[in-house]
């Protein structure tokens, strides 16, 4: 697999690298700690980003991950350090959605280890959905995003045109994107 930044690797190589994050050898525990420690903003909030790695959680388990894409390729590596488990997906299709596939693998493989159940979409009445439509400001980035109601489905986008990523309600204020990666809290 050759990425656009001249990185040549395979899923096997990525999993070998993930193994080093789980059981530090190359570089030692200090280097891995630096890679996996998120930075902090001036006000103390976390960036959720270490040295080239996103730091976060999925369904209550700690994750360390990195993804990449460009025309003609996409890749995703996610590591569950506490579970000693990792998933690497690489492909030569920019629409592959490797993060979704990696989560689905983890949902199956780690099913009995997740402290939080996988939230399932619910139905909300159209008037409740209509009340969520409008212009929102992202709390961290201050970017403006539009939420439109189109054919009974909320759609998220950065433009005023009624299109974009479909959002499925998980409860009255939390919505999951159709791509299964992001969750949105519409509490405004």
Coordinates of C-alpha atoms in Angstrom, one line a residue:
X1 CA 0.0 0.0 0.0
X2 CA 1.4 3.4 -1.0
X3 CA -0.1 6.5 0.5
X4 CA 0.0 9.9 -1.1
X5 CA 2.8 11.0 1.2
X6 CA 5.1 8.3 -0.1
X7 CA 4.5 6.1 2.9
X8 CA 4.7 2.4 1.7
X9 CA 3.2 0.0 4.1
X10 CA 0.8 -2.9 4.6
X11 CA -1.9 -3.8 7.0
X12 CA 0.5 -6.3 8.5
X13 CA 3.1 -3.5 9.1
X14 CA 0.5 -1.2 10.7
X15 CA -0.5 -4.0 13.0
X16 CA 3.1 -4.7 13.9
X17 CA 3.5 -0.9 14.7
X18 CA 0.2 -1.2 16.8
X19 CA 1.8 -4.0 18.7
X20 CA 4.6 -1.7 19.7
X21 CA 2.1 0.8 21.1
X22 CA 0.5 -2.0 23.1
X23 CA 3.8 -3.6 24.2
X24 CA 6.5 -0.9 23.8
X25 CA 9.8 -2.2 22.6
X26 CA 11.1 0.0 19.8
X27 CA 11.6 3.4 21.4
X28 CA 10.4 2.2 24.7
X29 CA 7.6 3.2 27.0
X30 CA 8.7 6.8 27.1
X31 CA 8.3 7.3 23.3
X32 CA 5.0 5.5 23.2
X33 CA 3.8 7.7 26.1
X34 CA 4.8 10.8 24.2
X35 CA 3.0 9.6 21.1
X36 CA -0.2 8.8 23.0
X37 CA -0.4 11.8 25.3
X38 CA -2.8 14.4 24.0
X39 CA -1.8 18.0 23.9
X40 CA -3.5 20.8 25.8
X41 CA -4.8 24.1 24.7
X42 CA -4.0 27.3 26.6
X43 CA -7.2 27.0 28.6
X44 CA -6.4 23.4 29.6
X45 CA -8.8 21.6 27.3
X46 CA -7.5 18.5 25.6
X47 CA -6.7 18.5 21.8
X48 CA -7.4 14.8 21.8
X49 CA -4.4 14.5 19.6
X50 CA -1.0 13.2 20.6
X51 CA 2.1 13.1 18.3
X52 CA 0.3 12.2 15.1
X53 CA -2.3 10.0 16.8
X54 CA -5.9 10.8 17.8
X55 CA -6.6 9.8 21.4
X56 CA -10.2 9.1 22.5
X57 CA -12.7 6.4 23.3
X58 CA -15.2 4.2 21.6
X59 CA -18.1 2.7 23.5
X60 CA -16.2 3.3 26.7
X61 CA -12.9 1.8 25.7
X62 CA -9.7 3.8 25.2
X63 CA -8.6 4.1 21.6
X64 CA -5.5 5.4 19.8
X65 CA -6.0 5.9 16.1
X66 CA -4.8 7.4 12.9
X67 CA -6.4 7.7 9.5
X68 CA -5.4 8.9 6.1
X69 CA -7.0 9.3 2.7
X70 CA -6.5 11.0 -0.7
X71 CA -7.8 10.3 -4.2
X72 CA -7.6 6.6 -4.7
X73 CA -6.7 5.4 -1.2
X74 CA -7.9 5.3 2.3
X75 CA -6.6 3.8 5.5
X76 CA -7.4 3.5 9.2
X77 CA -5.5 2.1 12.2
X78 CA -7.2 1.9 15.5
X79 CA -5.6 0.5 18.7
X80 CA -7.5 -0.5 21.8
X81 CA -4.4 -0.6 24.2
X82 CA -6.3 -1.9 27.2
X83 CA -7.7 -4.7 25.2
X84 CA -4.4 -5.5 23.4
X85 CA -6.3 -5.3 20.1
X86 CA -5.9 -3.4 16.9
X87 CA -7.5 -3.2 13.5
X88 CA -5.8 -1.9 10.3
X89 CA -7.8 -1.3 7.1
X90 CA -6.1 -0.1 3.9
X91 CA -7.6 0.1 0.5
X92 CA -7.2 1.7 -2.9
X93 CA -10.7 3.2 -2.9
X94 CA -11.1 6.7 -1.4
X95 CA -14.8 5.9 -0.5
X96 CA -14.0 2.7 1.4
X97 CA -14.9 4.2 4.9
X98 CA -12.2 2.2 6.7
X99 CA -13.1 3.8 10.1
X100 CA -16.6 2.4 9.8
X101 CA -15.3 -1.1 8.9
X102 CA -12.7 -1.0 11.8
X103 CA -15.5 -0.1 14.3
X104 CA -17.6 -3.0 12.9
X105 CA -14.7 -5.4 13.4
X106 CA -14.3 -4.1 17.0
X107 CA -18.0 -4.4 17.6
X108 CA -17.8 -8.1 16.9
X109 CA -14.4 -8.9 18.3
X110 CA -14.8 -6.9 21.5
X111 CA -18.5 -7.3 22.0
X112 CA -18.2 -8.7 25.5
X113 CA -15.6 -6.1 26.6
X114 CA -17.4 -2.9 25.8
X115 CA -18.8 -1.2 29.0
X116 CA -21.2 0.8 26.9
X117 CA -23.8 -0.8 24.6
X118 CA -23.9 0.3 20.9
X119 CA -26.6 2.9 20.8
X120 CA -29.3 2.1 18.3
X121 CA -31.1 4.8 16.3
X122 CA -34.7 5.6 17.4
X123 CA -37.6 7.3 15.6
X124 CA -38.4 10.9 16.4
X125 CA -41.5 12.7 15.2
X126 CA -41.0 15.0 12.3
X127 CA -41.8 18.1 14.4
X128 CA -39.0 17.2 16.8
X129 CA -36.6 16.8 13.9
X130 CA -37.8 20.1 12.4
X131 CA -37.0 21.8 15.7
X132 CA -33.4 20.7 15.3
X133 CA -33.0 22.2 11.9
X134 CA -31.0 25.4 11.7
X135 CA -27.5 27.0 11.9
X136 CA -25.2 25.6 14.6
X137 CA -21.7 26.8 15.8
X138 CA -19.2 24.1 16.6
X139 CA -18.1 24.7 20.2
X140 CA -14.4 23.9 19.6
X141 CA -13.7 25.2 16.1
X142 CA -16.4 27.9 16.0
X143 CA -17.2 26.8 12.4
X144 CA -20.8 27.2 11.3
X145 CA -22.8 24.1 10.2
X146 CA -26.2 23.8 8.8
X147 CA -28.7 21.1 9.8
X148 CA -31.5 20.7 7.3
X149 CA -34.6 18.5 7.4
X150 CA -34.9 16.7 4.0
X151 CA -37.5 14.0 3.4
X152 CA -37.8 13.2 7.1
X153 CA -34.0 13.0 7.7
X154 CA -31.8 15.6 9.3
X155 CA -28.8 16.4 7.2
X156 CA -25.5 18.0 8.4
X157 CA -23.5 20.2 6.1
X158 CA -21.3 23.3 6.0
X159 CA -23.4 25.0 3.4
X160 CA -26.9 26.4 3.3
X161 CA -28.1 24.0 0.6
X162 CA -30.2 21.1 2.0
X163 CA -27.8 18.3 1.5
X164 CA -25.0 16.5 3.4
X165 CA -24.5 13.7 5.9
X166 CA -27.7 12.1 7.2
X167 CA -28.1 12.1 10.9
X168 CA -30.0 9.4 12.8
X169 CA -31.4 10.1 16.3
X170 CA -30.0 8.1 19.2
X171 CA -32.1 10.2 21.7
X172 CA -33.8 13.6 21.7
X173 CA -30.5 15.5 21.3
X174 CA -27.8 13.0 20.1
X175 CA -27.5 12.0 16.5
X176 CA -25.1 9.6 14.7
X177 CA -23.9 10.3 11.2
X178 CA -24.9 7.8 8.5
X179 CA -21.2 7.0 8.2
X180 CA -21.3 5.7 11.8
X181 CA -18.2 7.6 12.8
X182 CA -19.4 10.9 14.3
X183 CA -22.0 11.7 16.9
X184 CA -23.6 15.1 17.0
X185 CA -25.3 16.7 20.0
X186 CA -27.9 19.2 18.9
X187 CA -28.8 21.0 22.1
X188 CA -29.2 24.5 20.7

